[in-house]
Short mmCIF file of C-alpha atoms in Angstrom, two decimals:
data_model
loop_
_atom_site.label_atom_id
_atom_site.label_comp_id
_atom_site.label_asym_id
_atom_site.label_seq_id
_atom_site.Cartn_x
_atom_site.Cartn_y
_atom_site.Cartn_z
CA MET A 1 89.72 62.85 165.62
CA MET A 2 87.43 65.57 167.08
CA HIS A 3 89.39 68.23 165.19
CA TYR A 4 88.80 66.55 161.81
CA ALA A 5 85.18 65.81 162.73
CA LYS A 6 84.51 69.49 163.48
CA LYS A 7 86.26 70.52 160.29
CA TRP A 8 84.16 68.06 158.27
CA VAL A 9 80.90 69.35 159.87
CA MET A 10 81.78 72.99 159.15
CA LYS A 11 82.68 72.14 155.52
CA LYS A 12 79.38 70.32 154.93
CA CYS A 13 77.46 73.25 156.48
CA LEU A 14 79.20 75.71 154.17
CA ILE A 15 78.47 73.57 151.12
CA GLN A 16 74.78 73.36 152.09
CA GLY A 17 74.62 77.15 152.77
CA TYR A 18 73.83 76.87 156.49
CA GLU A 19 74.94 79.45 159.02
CA GLN A 20 77.04 77.92 161.75
CA MET A 21 79.39 78.72 164.60
CA ASP A 22 83.14 78.37 164.41
CA LEU A 23 83.69 75.03 166.05
CA LEU A 24 87.48 75.34 165.71
CA THR A 25 87.97 78.64 167.60
CA LYS A 26 89.54 78.13 170.99
CA LYS A 27 88.03 81.31 172.55
CA HIS A 28 84.58 80.67 171.25
CA ARG A 29 83.25 79.79 174.70
CA ASN A 30 84.79 82.94 176.27
CA ASP A 31 83.45 85.23 173.53
CA TYR A 32 79.96 83.82 173.62
CA TRP A 33 78.27 86.73 175.44
CA VAL A 34 80.20 89.32 173.45
CA GLU A 35 79.07 87.72 170.21
CA LYS A 36 75.55 87.48 171.65
CA ARG A 37 75.41 91.24 172.08
CA LEU A 38 76.88 91.83 168.62
CA MET A 39 74.32 89.49 167.15
CA LYS A 40 71.51 91.57 168.59
CA SER A 41 73.04 94.82 167.33
CA ASN A 42 73.73 93.39 163.87
CA ALA A 43 70.37 91.67 163.60
CA MET A 44 68.70 94.92 162.73
CA ASP A 45 70.57 95.30 159.41
CA GLY A 46 69.57 91.83 158.27
CA VAL A 47 73.06 90.38 158.19
CA GLY A 48 72.35 87.96 160.97
CA THR A 49 75.98 87.40 161.95
CA THR A 50 76.92 87.01 165.54
CA SER A 51 80.29 88.81 165.27
CA ASN A 52 82.82 90.41 162.92
CA LYS A 53 84.82 87.20 163.01
CA GLU A 54 81.88 85.24 161.73
CA LEU A 55 81.29 87.87 159.03
CA ILE A 56 84.91 87.64 157.92
CA ARG A 57 84.82 83.85 157.95
CA ASN A 58 81.56 83.68 156.00
CA THR A 59 82.80 86.10 153.37
CA ILE A 60 86.10 84.26 152.93
CA ASP A 61 84.32 80.90 152.75
CA LYS A 62 82.04 82.19 149.99
CA LEU A 63 84.93 83.62 147.93
CA ILE A 64 87.34 80.66 148.19
CA PRO A 65 85.49 78.45 145.65
CA ALA A 66 85.42 81.40 143.17
CA VAL A 67 89.07 82.56 143.26
CA LYS A 68 92.13 80.95 141.73
CA SER A 69 94.85 82.18 144.11
CA PHE A 70 95.45 83.83 147.45
CA GLU A 71 96.31 87.15 145.74
CA GLN A 72 92.99 87.12 143.89
CA LEU A 73 91.19 86.53 147.22
CA VAL A 74 92.94 89.54 148.78
CA GLU A 75 92.13 91.65 145.70
CA CYS A 76 88.41 90.71 145.82
CA LEU A 77 88.11 91.45 149.56
CA THR A 78 89.84 94.81 149.07
CA ASN A 79 88.09 96.04 145.94
CA ILE A 80 84.64 94.55 146.37
CA TYR A 81 84.09 94.71 150.13
CA GLY A 82 86.46 97.59 150.96
CA TRP A 83 88.41 95.64 153.58
CA LYS A 84 91.84 96.59 154.64
CA ILE A 85 94.15 93.60 154.40
CA ARG A 86 97.78 93.51 155.40
CA VAL A 87 99.76 90.51 154.30
CA THR A 88 103.13 89.54 155.80
CA ASP A 89 105.41 86.55 155.16
CA LYS A 90 103.57 84.33 157.60
CA THR A 91 100.32 86.05 158.55
CA VAL A 92 97.39 87.96 157.11
CA ILE A 93 95.36 90.62 159.02
CA PHE A 94 91.73 91.36 158.08
CA SER A 95 90.11 94.71 158.98
CA LEU A 96 86.50 95.70 158.20
CA PRO A 97 85.71 99.33 157.29
CA ASP A 98 84.16 100.04 160.74
CA MET A 99 86.88 98.31 162.69
CA ASN A 100 89.67 100.22 164.36
CA ARG A 101 91.85 97.17 164.81
CA GLY A 102 92.30 94.25 162.46
CA ILE A 103 92.03 90.54 163.22
CA ARG A 104 94.73 88.02 162.39
CA GLY A 105 93.69 85.13 160.26
CA ASN A 106 94.85 82.54 162.74
CA LYS A 107 92.59 84.18 165.34
CA LEU A 108 89.57 83.42 163.20
CA GLY A 109 90.08 79.67 163.72
CA ASP A 110 91.68 76.80 161.90
CA GLY A 111 91.79 77.29 158.15
CA TYR A 112 92.06 81.10 158.06
CA GLY A 113 95.80 81.64 158.42
CA LYS A 114 97.84 82.59 155.37
CA ALA A 115 99.21 79.12 154.72
CA GLU A 116 95.87 77.50 155.51
CA LEU A 117 94.00 79.84 153.15
CA MET A 118 96.45 79.01 150.37
CA GLU A 119 95.95 75.34 151.05
CA ARG A 120 92.16 75.71 151.04
CA ILE A 121 92.29 77.65 147.75
CA ASP A 122 94.47 74.92 146.24
CA ASP A 123 92.07 72.26 147.49
CA ALA A 124 89.12 74.19 146.08
CA ILE A 125 90.90 74.48 142.73
CA LYS A 126 91.64 70.78 142.79
CA GLU A 127 88.04 70.03 143.63
CA LYS A 128 86.89 72.19 140.74
CA VAL A 129 89.36 70.45 138.47
CA VAL A 130 88.17 67.06 139.68
CA ALA A 131 84.55 68.09 139.30
CA GLU A 132 85.22 69.41 135.80
CA ALA A 133 87.11 66.27 134.93
CA LYS A 134 84.27 64.22 136.31
CA ARG A 135 81.79 66.20 134.29
CA LEU A 136 83.89 65.83 131.15
CA ALA A 137 84.36 62.14 131.89
CA GLU A 138 80.63 61.70 132.26
CA GLU A 139 80.02 63.53 129.00
CA LYS A 140 82.75 61.48 127.35
CA ALA A 141 81.30 58.28 128.82
CA ARG A 142 77.88 59.18 127.47
CA GLU A 143 79.41 59.95 124.08
CA GLU A 144 81.46 56.74 124.23
CA ALA A 145 78.37 54.74 125.19
CA ARG A 146 76.45 56.24 122.27
CA ARG A 147 79.37 55.52 119.95
CA ILE A 148 79.63 51.96 121.29
CA VAL A 149 75.94 51.35 120.71
CA GLU A 150 76.22 52.63 117.15
CA ALA A 151 79.40 50.62 116.55
CA LYS A 152 77.78 47.51 118.01
CA ALA A 153 74.78 47.86 115.76
CA LYS A 154 77.06 48.41 112.76
CA ALA A 155 79.23 45.42 113.79
CA GLU A 156 76.17 43.20 114.07
CA VAL A 157 75.13 44.14 110.56
CA GLU A 158 78.63 43.51 109.25
CA ALA A 159 78.85 40.23 111.19
CA ARG A 160 75.64 38.99 109.63
CA GLU A 161 76.93 39.90 106.18
CA LYS A 162 80.32 38.30 106.92
CA ALA A 163 78.70 35.15 108.33
CA LYS A 164 76.64 34.83 105.19
CA ILE A 165 79.69 35.23 102.97
CA GLU A 166 81.70 32.84 105.18
CA ALA A 167 78.96 30.21 105.02
CA GLU A 168 78.93 30.41 101.24
CA ARG A 169 82.73 30.23 101.10
CA LYS A 170 82.80 27.28 103.53
CA ALA A 171 80.23 25.39 101.50
CA ALA A 172 82.27 25.95 98.34
CA SER A 173 85.45 24.89 100.15
CA GLU A 174 83.79 21.72 101.45
CA ARG A 175 82.64 20.82 97.98
CA ALA A 176 86.16 21.40 96.61
CA GLU A 177 87.70 19.41 99.48
CA GLN A 178 85.31 16.52 98.93
CA LYS A 179 86.19 16.49 95.25
CA ARG A 180 89.91 16.59 96.04
CA LYS A 181 89.55 13.69 98.51
CA GLU A 182 87.73 11.60 95.94
CA GLU A 183 90.42 12.24 93.34
CA LEU A 184 93.15 11.49 95.89
CA SER A 185 91.40 8.28 96.93
CA GLN A 186 91.18 7.14 93.33
CA LYS A 187 94.87 7.90 92.81
CA LYS A 188 95.80 6.01 95.99
CA ARG A 189 93.65 3.05 94.95
CA LYS A 190 95.44 2.90 91.61
CA LEU A 191 98.91 3.13 93.18
CA ALA A 192 98.03 0.50 95.80
CA PHE A 193 96.75 -1.88 93.10
CA GLU A 194 99.93 -1.48 91.04
CA ARG A 195 102.13 -1.85 94.12
CA ASN A 196 100.29 -5.00 95.29
CA SER A 197 100.60 -6.47 91.81
CA ILE A 198 104.38 -5.97 91.88
CA GLN A 199 104.50 -7.35 95.44
CA PHE A 200 102.59 -10.48 94.41
CA GLU A 201 104.81 -10.98 91.36
CA TYR A 202 107.99 -10.72 93.48
CA PHE A 203 106.52 -13.02 96.12
CA MET A 204 105.63 -15.75 93.61
CA ALA A 205 109.04 -15.45 91.99
CA ASN A 206 110.68 -15.93 95.38
CA SER A 207 108.40 -18.89 96.16
CA ASN A 208 109.24 -20.62 92.89
CA SER A 209 112.95 -19.91 93.25
CA GLU A 210 115.31 -22.64 94.43
CA SER A 211 117.05 -20.12 96.74
CA TRP A 212 114.03 -19.32 98.91
CA ASN A 213 114.66 -16.29 101.14
CA SER A 214 112.35 -16.25 104.15
CA GLU A 215 113.43 -12.75 105.20
CA TYR A 216 112.59 -11.41 101.76
CA ALA A 217 109.20 -13.14 101.95
CA GLU A 218 108.49 -11.46 105.29
CA TYR A 219 109.54 -8.12 103.80
CA LEU A 220 107.15 -8.60 100.88
CA MET A 221 104.28 -9.54 103.19
CA ALA A 222 104.89 -6.36 105.19
CA GLU A 223 104.88 -4.29 101.99
CA LYS A 224 101.36 -5.41 101.04
CA ILE A 225 98.90 -2.48 101.15
CA VAL A 226 95.59 -3.29 102.83
CA ASP A 227 94.22 0.13 103.81
CA PHE A 228 95.37 2.50 101.06
CA ASP A 229 93.42 5.48 102.45
CA SER A 230 95.63 5.57 105.56
CA LYS A 231 98.79 5.72 103.43
CA SER A 232 100.33 8.80 101.86
CA ILE A 233 101.19 9.23 98.19
CA GLU A 234 104.90 9.05 99.06
CA GLU A 235 104.43 5.72 100.89
CA LEU A 236 102.45 4.25 98.00
CA SER A 237 105.02 5.53 95.48
CA ASN A 238 108.04 3.98 97.24
CA PRO A 239 109.42 1.19 95.04
CA ILE A 240 109.50 -2.40 96.31
CA LEU A 241 112.97 -3.89 96.47
CA THR A 242 113.80 -6.76 94.19
CA LYS A 243 115.27 -9.90 95.65
CA GLU A 244 118.77 -8.92 94.52
CA GLU A 245 118.48 -5.43 96.07
CA PHE A 246 117.06 -6.81 99.32
CA GLU A 247 119.75 -9.48 99.61
CA ARG A 248 122.45 -6.89 98.90
CA LYS A 249 121.20 -4.75 101.78
CA GLN A 250 120.84 -7.87 103.88
CA ILE A 251 124.45 -8.82 103.10
CA GLU A 252 125.68 -5.33 104.02
CA LYS A 253 123.81 -5.42 107.32
CA LEU A 254 125.00 -8.92 108.21
CA GLN A 255 128.56 -8.00 107.27
CA GLU A 256 128.40 -5.02 109.64
CA GLU A 257 127.22 -7.35 112.41
CA ASN A 258 129.98 -9.84 111.53
CA TYR A 259 132.51 -7.00 111.66
CA GLU A 260 131.38 -5.99 115.17
CA LYS A 261 131.41 -9.58 116.42
CA ALA A 262 134.79 -10.36 114.82
CA ASN A 263 136.24 -7.17 116.29
CA GLU A 264 135.04 -8.12 119.80
CA LEU A 265 136.47 -11.64 119.40
CA TRP A 266 139.73 -10.14 118.12
CA LYS A 267 140.09 -7.87 121.16
CA ASP A 268 139.14 -10.69 123.53
CA THR A 269 141.71 -12.99 121.94
CA ILE A 270 144.47 -10.35 122.11
CA ASN A 271 143.81 -9.60 125.79
CA ASN A 272 142.87 -12.97 127.26
CA ILE A 273 144.60 -15.72 125.27
CA ASP A 274 148.26 -16.51 125.76
CA GLY A 275 150.06 -17.11 122.49
CA LEU A 276 152.73 -19.21 124.20
CA VAL A 277 150.13 -21.69 125.41
CA TYR A 278 147.77 -21.59 122.44
CA SER A 279 149.81 -21.92 119.28
CA HIS A 280 146.87 -21.17 116.98
CA LYS A 281 146.24 -17.72 118.43
CA TRP A 282 147.77 -15.80 115.52
CA GLU A 283 146.06 -17.97 112.92
CA TYR A 284 142.74 -17.23 114.63
CA LEU A 285 143.52 -13.50 114.56
CA ASN A 286 144.22 -13.72 110.83
CA TYR A 287 140.92 -15.56 110.41
CA LEU A 288 139.11 -12.74 112.23
CA GLU A 289 140.95 -10.08 110.21
CA GLU A 290 139.74 -11.68 106.98
CA ILE A 291 136.16 -11.61 108.24
CA LYS A 292 136.41 -8.00 109.42
CA TYR A 293 137.79 -6.47 106.24
CA ARG A 294 136.12 -8.50 103.49
CA LYS A 295 134.00 -6.45 101.11
CA ALA A 296 130.25 -6.94 101.19
CA SER A 297 130.04 -6.54 97.41
CA THR A 298 132.06 -9.74 96.92
CA LEU A 299 130.09 -11.88 99.37
CA THR A 300 127.03 -14.04 99.02
CA LEU A 301 124.17 -14.33 101.46
CA GLN A 302 125.24 -17.82 102.44
CA GLN A 303 128.76 -16.60 103.23
CA VAL A 304 127.67 -13.79 105.56
CA LYS A 305 125.23 -16.11 107.33
CA GLU A 306 127.98 -18.55 108.25
CA PRO A 307 128.64 -18.29 112.00
CA ILE A 308 131.97 -16.94 113.19
CA LEU A 309 133.95 -19.58 115.02
CA SER A 310 134.97 -18.95 118.60
CA PHE A 311 138.59 -19.51 119.56
CA GLU A 312 137.76 -22.89 121.10
CA GLU A 313 135.97 -24.05 117.93
CA PHE A 314 138.74 -22.73 115.70
CA ASN A 315 141.40 -24.34 117.90
CA GLU A 316 139.61 -27.72 117.81
CA MET A 317 139.31 -27.49 114.03
CA MET A 318 143.01 -26.72 113.62
CA GLU A 319 143.98 -29.55 115.96
CA ARG A 320 141.78 -31.99 114.04
CA GLU A 321 143.40 -30.93 110.79
CA SER A 322 146.88 -31.20 112.28
CA ALA A 323 146.10 -34.62 113.82
CA MET A 324 144.78 -36.03 110.51
CA PRO A 325 147.53 -37.89 108.55
CA VAL A 326 148.39 -36.52 105.13
CA GLU A 327 147.43 -39.79 103.42
CA ALA A 328 144.02 -39.77 105.10
CA VAL A 329 143.47 -36.20 103.93
CA GLY A 330 144.40 -37.25 100.42
CA ASN A 331 142.03 -40.23 100.54
CA VAL A 332 139.22 -37.99 101.75
CA GLN A 333 139.90 -35.52 98.97
CA ASP A 334 140.02 -38.33 96.39
CA ALA A 335 136.73 -39.70 97.70
CA VAL A 336 135.16 -36.28 97.40
CA VAL A 337 136.48 -35.95 93.83
CA VAL A 338 135.11 -39.41 92.93
CA GLU A 339 131.71 -38.57 94.41
CA GLU A 340 131.57 -35.28 92.50
CA ALA A 341 132.55 -37.09 89.29
CA GLU A 342 129.81 -39.66 89.84
CA GLU A 343 127.26 -36.92 90.40
CA ILE A 344 128.35 -35.22 87.18
CA GLU A 345 128.10 -38.49 85.24
CA GLU A 346 124.63 -39.16 86.59
CA THR A 347 123.57 -35.63 85.67
CA ILE A 348 124.95 -35.87 82.13
CA GLY A 349 123.75 -39.47 81.70
CA ILE A 350 127.09 -41.30 81.20
CA GLU A 351 126.84 -44.99 82.05
CA LYS A 352 129.38 -46.57 84.39
CA ASN A 353 131.77 -49.24 83.25
CA PRO A 354 131.33 -52.49 85.25
CA ALA A 355 135.06 -53.08 85.01
CA GLU A 356 135.74 -49.80 86.71
CA ASP A 357 133.35 -50.72 89.53
CA LEU A 358 135.15 -54.02 89.93
CA GLU A 359 138.50 -52.28 90.02
CA ILE A 360 137.34 -49.90 92.72
CA GLN A 361 135.93 -52.82 94.73
CA ASP A 362 139.25 -54.69 94.47
CA ILE A 363 141.11 -51.62 95.69
CA SER A 364 138.79 -51.32 98.73
CA ILE A 365 139.34 -55.02 99.55
CA LEU A 366 143.09 -54.53 99.26
CA GLU A 367 142.97 -51.52 101.58
CA SER A 368 140.95 -53.43 104.21
CA THR A 369 143.50 -56.29 104.03
CA VAL A 370 146.35 -53.81 104.57
CA GLU A 371 144.57 -52.39 107.58
CA GLU A 372 144.14 -55.88 109.10
CA VAL A 373 147.83 -56.57 108.57
CA ALA A 374 148.65 -53.28 110.24
CA VAL A 375 146.54 -54.28 113.22
CA MET A 376 148.28 -57.60 113.50
CA GLU A 377 151.67 -55.89 113.83
CA PRO A 378 153.01 -55.75 117.44
CA VAL A 379 152.50 -52.45 119.23
CA ILE A 380 155.74 -50.69 120.16
CA GLU A 381 155.49 -48.97 123.52
CA ARG A 382 156.60 -45.34 123.62
CA PRO A 383 156.67 -42.76 126.43
CA VAL A 384 153.55 -40.67 126.99
CA THR A 385 153.93 -37.17 125.57
CA MET A 386 153.06 -34.06 127.51
CA LYS A 387 149.96 -33.39 125.38
CA GLU A 388 148.70 -36.91 125.98
CA ARG A 389 149.32 -36.54 129.70
CA ALA A 390 147.42 -33.24 129.68
CA LYS A 391 144.48 -34.89 127.88
CA GLU A 392 144.39 -37.69 130.46
CA ILE A 393 144.38 -35.24 133.37
CA SER A 394 141.70 -33.07 131.73
CA SER A 395 139.47 -36.09 131.02
CA VAL A 396 139.74 -37.21 134.67
CA ILE A 397 138.81 -33.73 135.88
CA ARG A 398 135.95 -33.41 133.39
CA ASN A 399 134.50 -36.81 134.22
CA ASN A 400 134.81 -36.60 138.00
CA TYR A 401 134.44 -32.91 138.80
CA GLY A 402 132.86 -31.31 135.75
CA ARG A 403 134.79 -28.04 136.05
CA TYR A 404 138.36 -27.15 136.95
CA ASP A 405 137.20 -24.80 139.72
CA ASN A 406 135.58 -27.74 141.56
CA VAL A 407 138.84 -29.71 141.91
CA PRO A 408 140.49 -29.48 145.37
CA GLU A 409 144.13 -28.46 145.59
CA LYS A 410 145.23 -31.85 146.97
CA VAL A 411 143.54 -33.67 144.07
CA LYS A 412 145.28 -31.33 141.62
CA ALA A 413 148.62 -32.16 143.27
CA GLU A 414 147.95 -35.88 142.93
CA LEU A 415 146.85 -35.56 139.27
CA PHE A 416 149.64 -33.35 137.99
CA GLN A 417 152.64 -35.14 139.66
CA PHE A 418 155.07 -32.48 138.48
CA SER A 419 158.70 -33.23 137.80
CA VAL A 420 161.32 -32.25 140.29
CA ASN A 421 163.80 -30.16 138.37
CA ASP A 422 162.07 -28.98 135.11
CA PHE A 423 160.11 -25.87 136.10
CA GLU A 424 159.36 -24.91 132.47
CA ALA A 425 157.93 -28.37 131.69
CA ASP A 426 155.71 -28.22 134.80
CA MET A 427 154.32 -24.85 133.74
CA LYS A 428 153.67 -26.13 130.23
CA LEU A 429 151.82 -29.20 131.51
CA HIS A 430 149.68 -27.00 133.75
CA SER A 431 148.88 -24.67 130.82
CA LEU A 432 148.01 -27.57 128.50
CA VAL A 433 145.57 -28.99 131.05
CA LEU A 434 143.82 -25.62 131.32
CA LYS A 435 143.74 -25.39 127.53
CA GLU A 436 142.11 -28.85 127.23
CA LEU A 437 139.48 -27.74 129.79
CA ASN A 438 138.87 -24.41 127.94
CA VAL A 439 139.82 -22.44 131.07
CA ARG A 440 141.06 -18.95 130.33
CA MET A 441 143.39 -17.20 132.76
CA TYR A 442 145.64 -14.17 132.63
CA SER A 443 149.36 -14.72 133.12
CA LEU A 444 149.28 -13.71 136.78
CA GLU A 445 146.25 -15.92 137.51
CA LEU A 446 147.92 -18.82 135.67
CA TYR A 447 151.04 -18.49 137.79
CA ASP A 448 149.09 -18.20 141.05
CA ASP A 449 147.06 -21.33 140.25
CA TYR A 450 150.25 -23.23 139.40
CA MET A 451 151.92 -22.18 142.65
CA SER A 452 148.84 -23.24 144.64
CA VAL A 453 149.25 -26.74 143.22
CA VAL A 454 152.95 -26.65 144.09
CA ASP A 455 152.11 -25.59 147.65
CA ALA A 456 149.70 -28.52 147.97
CA MET A 457 152.46 -30.87 146.85
CA ASP A 458 154.95 -29.35 149.28
CA LYS A 459 152.56 -29.74 152.23
CA LYS A 460 152.49 -33.55 151.95
CA PRO A 461 154.21 -35.51 154.73
CA VAL A 462 157.93 -35.87 154.27
CA GLU A 463 157.82 -39.66 153.96
CA GLU A 464 155.38 -39.25 150.99
CA GLN A 465 157.38 -36.67 149.11
CA ASN A 466 160.57 -38.72 148.61
CA VAL A 467 162.32 -35.40 147.93
CA ASN A 468 164.39 -33.28 150.32
CA TYR A 469 163.22 -29.69 150.28
CA TYR A 470 166.75 -28.29 150.27
CA ASN A 471 167.73 -30.63 147.41
CA ASN A 472 164.61 -29.67 145.41
CA GLU A 473 165.81 -27.16 142.83
CA LYS A 474 162.25 -26.07 142.02
CA CYS A 475 161.48 -25.13 145.63
CA TRP A 476 164.90 -23.57 146.02
CA ASN A 477 164.40 -21.37 142.97
CA ARG A 478 161.00 -20.32 144.23
CA SER A 479 162.34 -19.40 147.68
CA ARG A 480 165.02 -17.32 146.05
#
């Protein structure tokens, strides 16, 4: 730290032009009295140096800022001052004209060896370059500042002119935009009036029609334009659907929904309903197929709005049709035909014949008499069929327990009272009961439930069973 401090002090003194001692010389303290005597002897010639070393140092320090290389420094000291300088690879020796022996540069102190002098010259050159660059930068900055001031003044003038032109252009644009908005508003008002007129006409036609369509009425109410300014030209130009077009789209949409629902019911029926137990399974699948693949163009709105029957509803309908006698069906059809004929006659205005009324009345009396005779006939007892037995069991379960899952196993065993040797008949009775109760089970679940009832029957006391286990073919087959 002291070394760099001394070096900094000596440099500042040289820059200011002050004479100073070599603070970096190691033998400065030892040579003090020698230099004191030399100072007195040299003071008479006005040089004022204390020693030859100081003279050499001062001369070199003054030349370093003016030269551009070490060789130029040596050339100046030789030609101008008449010094004898010997330069080797590592050292430089300075000798004044009146000196018999030269002085090495490194003996003059730090900064006067060959390498140090080269470094100082390079630093001086760099400082001059930096100073010149600084000077040029300052001149350039002043020029740039002057140019910026002129450009700013010019830009302000141009900005004022541009702002004036822009204000005029903006005013003209606002006037044009206002005119365009007024024209657009008038066009929208006209389109909205025409569209509302068509909407009102369609709405009144639908109201006066016998086939009132509430969905179409809601659509028309939504199409009424209240705030035409908030609508675009495209929205106001969109045509309003007629009733036929709306119902056609409505039919297509409802048919798509019917297709999805029928497809789900079809898959559910295929996977979860046993065709051996439910005989109308395949008829129900055909019914669903017809719904799925019917064309929307051939359907009416009333047809697509008809609900799709579930399997239970379809099964009940088929059973009602199968249970109805053929004669009863014919009578119903005849009655329907007679009613339709009467309606047609009333519409046309044909008067009824009193004789015909009397004939019809006689026929009804005759039929009632036949029915009374049929009631008076003795009832012939017949064995209960398996379906009737299944209906009885299901009605008992429904009335007493509500659901099949709530019935205990022992109660099931008492209700079913399976046969001893007919395993297939027992399974069929069990399946029919579940069918009457609308209980769906997979094949494995059906079998497990049936065997649980069988187990409950087998666990009764022996005196209540009246059947030997080893003579029971059903139990024997199961154990095998």
